[in-house]
Amino acid sequence: MTRSVLLISILSLFFTVQQCFAQEEESPFQFNGDIGSYHALRTSVPYNWMTSRNRFRLAAIYHYKQIRFFGSLKINHHGFLSSYTGVFPREYYLDYTTTHFGVRAGRQIVIRGIADGLRLNDIVSPMDMTEFLTQEYDDLRIPVNAVRFFYFSELLTIEAMFIPTFQGYKLPLEAKNPWSVLPKLALPVSIAKGGEPEFNIKNMEYGGQISFNLPGVDFSFSGIYTWNKLPCFEATLADDWRSIILQPKYSRMVVLGGDISNPINDFVLRAEGAYTFSKLHTALLPSNPTREKDLAQGLLGVDWYGPRTWNISLQGLYEYIPNYKTDEISADEHSVITTFRISKKLFNELITLASFGYFDVMNKGVFNRFSLSYQILDGLLVNTGYDLFHGDKGIFASYKNNSEIWAEIIYKF
């Protein structure tokens, strides 16, 4: 059976089941999801396809008294990367909630902090970087296996979390992927398999958060004993001296942080901070061992929800590595990243114009996504835009030739 026939069969079965449940009043089942097709073309030599994929996402919810089950999956077909084609389970967890207590157990996405598109305390769920940051943010987050306990009251929420299994970043390692993280060197480069923390009690991650919802202000404090989900690498020469092997490395670290937000008329002021103890870094010379250094981060942001559906957001993130030595690690001692978002709805909110960009101040690197969204019918959207990359140093330098135009059609149900 071909992938197309299989996909059509699954979709037909889903819509049949959905219609059956829709005919029953007060059904304990709820379904939602979307069907979409996304394509992007490079705007510089060699003017090739950056990606071409079709996607079906489905989420199902079942309620029974104080119990709720949530499950979701994604069926993906990629035009030229076979490893990205298939059925990929996403979240599947069980909720049990009373007036003041709750527990959530299973594979789930965990979100921390209040930063928009930047990660300080939001490090529990790793990222899918197979297309860098050009995917929807819902697709960027990778669920983790976790058990979370909650206490609720009118003014605060207390959470304790345990993660028994390690889940790291998903990186593009195929040489033909335009977003590949493999460096271009004189010798072929490959990533060694393995190295992830083993499944045992001492490797478990655990943490907690306390959140306050007071009149006029929200703030929280969090902490986690975790691993670096994005691996650092040590380079070695293969036994035959004909290739370079990068060995991924992981290490324990502690992250403590907090955030606060305060709405004032049409504005929301936000601040978030985090301090990481013993964060692992790749050495300046990858052939040297990885190094552990602390990391301090602070973010300020402001959002404006203006009249006539205007929305503007500005953020600034400062990072500092104490006890820095220039000949030790590849990261910079000081770094500043700013983001700017602006959007406007037109024609009875059927059209949305938007721009969201990152600016690496120290290295003068840029990634900006310009987009136009048109709602043809309820649930049916056509989106198009342009992704601009620029920079000779820093995080965006690897993708300076990856500027692209893209288009997407999506139906949400």
Short mmCIF file of C-alpha atoms in Angstrom, two decimals, residues 127-376:
data_model
loop_
_atom_site.label_atom_id
_atom_site.label_comp_id
_atom_site.label_asym_id
_atom_site.label_seq_id
_atom_site.Cartn_x
_atom_site.Cartn_y
_atom_site.Cartn_z
CA MET A 127 13.29 21.45 20.14
CA ASP A 128 12.89 19.92 16.71
CA MET A 129 15.46 21.85 14.66
CA THR A 130 15.18 19.83 11.43
CA GLU A 131 14.11 23.05 9.65
CA PHE A 132 15.66 25.46 12.15
CA LEU A 133 13.01 27.97 13.38
CA THR A 134 10.90 28.01 10.21
CA GLN A 135 8.34 25.48 11.46
CA GLU A 136 5.29 26.42 13.50
CA TYR A 137 6.16 26.71 17.17
CA ASP A 138 3.70 23.90 17.98
CA ASP A 139 5.87 21.60 15.84
CA LEU A 140 9.16 22.88 17.27
CA ARG A 141 8.49 21.60 20.79
CA ILE A 142 9.15 17.91 21.47
CA PRO A 143 7.07 16.23 24.20
CA VAL A 144 8.76 14.52 27.16
CA ASN A 145 7.69 11.62 29.38
CA ALA A 146 6.76 13.23 32.68
CA VAL A 147 4.67 12.98 35.83
CA ARG A 148 3.50 16.34 37.21
CA PHE A 149 1.68 17.00 40.49
CA PHE A 150 -0.30 20.21 41.06
CA TYR A 151 -1.83 22.12 43.93
CA PHE A 152 -4.33 24.83 42.95
CA SER A 153 -5.77 27.75 44.86
CA GLU A 154 -7.28 31.05 43.85
CA LEU A 155 -3.98 32.92 44.03
CA LEU A 156 -1.26 30.34 43.41
CA THR A 157 -0.32 27.08 41.72
CA ILE A 158 2.41 24.75 42.97
CA GLU A 159 3.87 22.07 40.69
CA ALA A 160 6.34 19.22 41.18
CA MET A 161 7.64 17.41 38.10
CA PHE A 162 9.57 14.19 37.45
CA ILE A 163 10.98 13.16 34.03
CA PRO A 164 12.27 9.55 34.10
CA THR A 165 13.58 9.32 30.50
CA PHE A 166 15.93 11.56 28.58
CA GLN A 167 14.69 13.37 25.47
CA GLY A 168 17.11 15.53 23.48
CA TYR A 169 16.94 17.89 20.53
CA LYS A 170 16.14 16.56 17.08
CA LEU A 171 18.88 17.82 14.79
CA PRO A 172 19.14 17.79 10.96
CA LEU A 173 22.10 15.52 10.28
CA GLU A 174 21.48 14.69 6.61
CA ALA A 175 24.03 16.39 4.35
CA LYS A 176 21.35 17.08 1.71
CA ASN A 177 19.14 18.89 4.20
CA PRO A 178 19.73 22.65 3.70
CA TRP A 179 19.34 23.09 7.49
CA SER A 180 21.99 20.47 8.33
CA VAL A 181 24.15 21.21 11.36
CA LEU A 182 27.11 19.22 9.99
CA PRO A 183 30.06 21.59 9.47
CA LYS A 184 31.56 21.84 6.00
CA LEU A 185 35.21 20.79 6.37
CA ALA A 186 37.93 19.33 4.14
CA LEU A 187 37.14 15.84 5.48
CA PRO A 188 33.68 14.23 5.69
CA VAL A 189 31.94 14.77 9.04
CA SER A 190 29.58 12.40 10.83
CA ILE A 191 27.84 12.32 14.22
CA ALA A 192 28.52 9.33 16.46
CA LYS A 193 25.46 7.51 17.75
CA GLY A 194 24.72 7.09 21.43
CA GLY A 195 25.98 9.08 24.37
CA GLU A 196 22.54 9.94 25.75
CA PRO A 197 21.97 9.44 29.49
CA GLU A 198 20.80 5.92 30.31
CA PHE A 199 17.37 5.14 31.72
CA ASN A 200 17.90 4.83 35.48
CA ILE A 201 16.82 6.61 38.66
CA LYS A 202 19.99 8.67 39.09
CA ASN A 203 19.58 10.16 35.60
CA MET A 204 15.99 11.29 36.24
CA GLU A 205 15.17 14.98 35.81
CA TYR A 206 13.10 16.72 38.44
CA GLY A 207 11.97 20.23 39.19
CA GLY A 208 9.14 22.44 40.34
CA GLN A 209 7.40 25.77 39.94
CA ILE A 210 5.29 28.06 42.06
CA SER A 211 3.10 30.59 40.25
CA PHE A 212 1.20 33.54 41.76
CA ASN A 213 -1.83 35.10 40.07
CA LEU A 214 -2.41 38.32 42.00
CA PRO A 215 -4.60 41.28 41.04
CA GLY A 216 -2.69 43.21 38.38
CA VAL A 217 0.44 41.05 38.33
CA ASP A 218 1.50 37.44 37.64
CA PHE A 219 4.88 36.00 38.63
CA SER A 220 6.51 32.62 39.16
CA PHE A 221 9.68 30.93 40.39
CA SER A 222 11.01 27.66 39.00
CA GLY A 223 13.93 25.27 39.26
CA ILE A 224 15.00 22.06 37.55
CA TYR A 225 17.82 19.54 37.80
CA THR A 226 18.23 18.49 34.20
CA TRP A 227 20.58 17.77 31.28
CA ASN A 228 21.68 19.90 28.35
CA LYS A 229 19.11 18.77 25.75
CA LEU A 230 21.15 20.29 22.90
CA PRO A 231 24.36 18.24 22.74
CA CYS A 232 27.83 19.72 22.74
CA PHE A 233 30.44 17.98 20.62
CA GLU A 234 33.99 16.69 20.79
CA ALA A 235 35.74 16.01 17.46
CA THR A 236 37.99 13.03 16.83
CA LEU A 237 39.74 11.75 13.72
CA ALA A 238 38.50 8.36 12.47
CA ASP A 239 40.87 5.40 12.68
CA ASP A 240 41.50 5.55 8.94
CA TRP A 241 42.18 9.32 9.13
CA ARG A 242 39.70 9.90 6.31
CA SER A 243 36.82 11.45 8.26
CA ILE A 244 35.97 13.42 11.39
CA ILE A 245 33.60 12.02 14.00
CA LEU A 246 31.66 14.34 16.32
CA GLN A 247 30.81 12.72 19.65
CA PRO A 248 27.72 14.26 21.37
CA LYS A 249 28.21 15.06 25.05
CA TYR A 250 25.65 15.61 27.81
CA SER A 251 26.06 16.83 31.37
CA ARG A 252 23.96 17.59 34.43
CA MET A 253 22.99 21.19 35.16
CA VAL A 254 20.74 23.15 37.53
CA VAL A 255 18.56 26.00 36.27
CA LEU A 256 16.87 28.47 38.64
CA GLY A 257 14.68 31.28 37.37
CA GLY A 258 11.58 33.38 37.54
CA ASP A 259 9.32 35.65 35.54
CA ILE A 260 6.83 38.46 36.04
CA SER A 261 4.21 40.15 33.84
CA ASN A 262 2.16 43.25 34.54
CA PRO A 263 -0.64 44.59 32.29
CA ILE A 264 -0.95 48.38 32.18
CA ASN A 265 -3.82 49.64 30.01
CA ASP A 266 -3.00 48.48 26.44
CA PHE A 267 0.49 47.31 27.41
CA VAL A 268 1.92 44.22 29.06
CA LEU A 269 5.36 44.53 30.66
CA ARG A 270 7.33 41.29 31.00
CA ALA A 271 10.60 40.25 32.62
CA GLU A 272 12.29 36.86 32.97
CA GLY A 273 15.59 35.71 34.41
CA ALA A 274 17.47 32.42 34.70
CA TYR A 275 20.80 31.24 36.10
CA THR A 276 22.27 27.95 34.89
CA PHE A 277 24.91 26.18 36.96
CA SER A 278 27.48 24.05 35.08
CA LYS A 279 26.10 24.43 31.56
CA LEU A 280 28.09 22.39 29.05
CA HIS A 281 29.83 24.18 26.15
CA THR A 282 31.72 22.98 23.09
CA ALA A 283 35.40 23.90 23.30
CA LEU A 284 36.83 26.63 21.07
CA LEU A 285 38.84 23.87 19.38
CA PRO A 286 36.33 21.01 18.99
CA SER A 287 39.17 18.50 19.36
CA ASN A 288 39.48 19.63 23.01
CA PRO A 289 37.14 18.35 25.76
CA THR A 290 33.84 20.12 26.39
CA ARG A 291 33.76 22.63 29.26
CA GLU A 292 31.23 23.50 31.96
CA LYS A 293 30.47 27.17 32.61
CA ASP A 294 27.66 28.97 34.41
CA LEU A 295 25.25 31.09 32.37
CA ALA A 296 23.23 34.15 33.47
CA GLN A 297 20.27 35.32 31.38
CA GLY A 298 17.89 38.26 31.68
CA LEU A 299 15.01 39.34 29.44
CA LEU A 300 12.78 42.42 29.26
CA GLY A 301 9.74 42.64 27.00
CA VAL A 302 6.78 44.87 26.25
CA ASP A 303 3.61 44.07 24.29
CA TRP A 304 1.15 46.63 22.91
CA TYR A 305 -2.38 45.58 22.00
CA GLY A 306 -3.49 48.64 20.12
CA PRO A 307 -6.80 49.67 18.57
CA ARG A 308 -7.90 48.34 15.20
CA THR A 309 -6.16 44.97 15.81
CA TRP A 310 -2.61 46.31 15.95
CA ASN A 311 -0.15 44.24 17.97
CA ILE A 312 3.51 45.13 18.58
CA SER A 313 5.98 43.24 20.77
CA LEU A 314 9.62 43.97 21.60
CA GLN A 315 12.05 41.82 23.62
CA GLY A 316 15.68 42.02 24.63
CA LEU A 317 17.70 39.08 25.97
CA TYR A 318 21.13 39.50 27.57
CA GLU A 319 23.38 36.50 28.31
CA TYR A 320 26.62 36.48 30.30
CA ILE A 321 29.11 33.66 31.02
CA PRO A 322 31.02 34.25 34.31
CA ASN A 323 34.69 33.24 34.61
CA TYR A 324 35.03 33.39 30.85
CA LYS A 325 38.30 32.65 29.07
CA THR A 326 38.63 33.40 25.37
CA ASP A 327 40.62 30.25 24.58
CA GLU A 328 38.22 27.78 26.26
CA ILE A 329 34.76 27.68 24.67
CA SER A 330 33.16 28.58 21.35
CA ALA A 331 30.36 30.69 22.89
CA ASP A 332 30.75 34.46 23.40
CA GLU A 333 31.14 35.93 26.89
CA HIS A 334 28.37 38.46 26.25
CA SER A 335 25.49 38.12 23.82
CA VAL A 336 22.37 40.18 23.12
CA ILE A 337 19.39 38.94 21.14
CA THR A 338 16.39 41.16 20.41
CA THR A 339 13.07 40.23 18.83
CA PHE A 340 10.44 42.41 17.21
CA ARG A 341 6.92 41.35 16.30
CA ILE A 342 4.27 43.43 14.54
CA SER A 343 0.92 42.31 13.17
CA LYS A 344 -2.22 43.92 11.75
CA LYS A 345 -5.57 42.42 10.76
CA LEU A 346 -7.43 43.84 7.75
CA PHE A 347 -10.75 43.41 5.91
CA ASN A 348 -12.86 42.23 8.85
CA GLU A 349 -9.86 40.28 10.16
CA LEU A 350 -9.78 38.02 7.09
CA ILE A 351 -6.19 39.09 6.26
CA THR A 352 -3.31 39.23 8.72
CA LEU A 353 0.01 40.91 7.92
CA ALA A 354 2.84 40.05 10.29
CA SER A 355 6.58 40.24 10.79
CA PHE A 356 8.62 38.53 13.50
CA GLY A 357 12.37 38.79 13.63
CA TYR A 358 15.47 37.95 15.67
CA PHE A 359 18.51 40.26 15.72
CA ASP A 360 21.86 39.03 17.07
CA VAL A 361 23.26 42.38 18.20
CA MET A 362 26.88 41.35 18.80
CA ASN A 363 27.25 39.44 15.52
CA LYS A 364 24.83 41.52 13.43
CA GLY A 365 22.87 38.43 12.38
CA VAL A 366 19.19 38.46 11.38
CA PHE A 367 16.34 36.03 10.92
CA ASN A 368 13.01 37.64 10.04
CA ARG A 369 9.77 36.01 8.87
CA PHE A 370 7.36 38.21 6.90
CA SER A 371 3.93 36.64 6.42
CA LEU A 372 0.49 37.21 4.96
CA SER A 373 -2.45 35.05 6.02
CA TYR A 374 -5.82 35.01 4.24
CA GLN A 375 -8.83 33.24 5.71
CA ILE A 376 -10.79 31.99 2.70
#
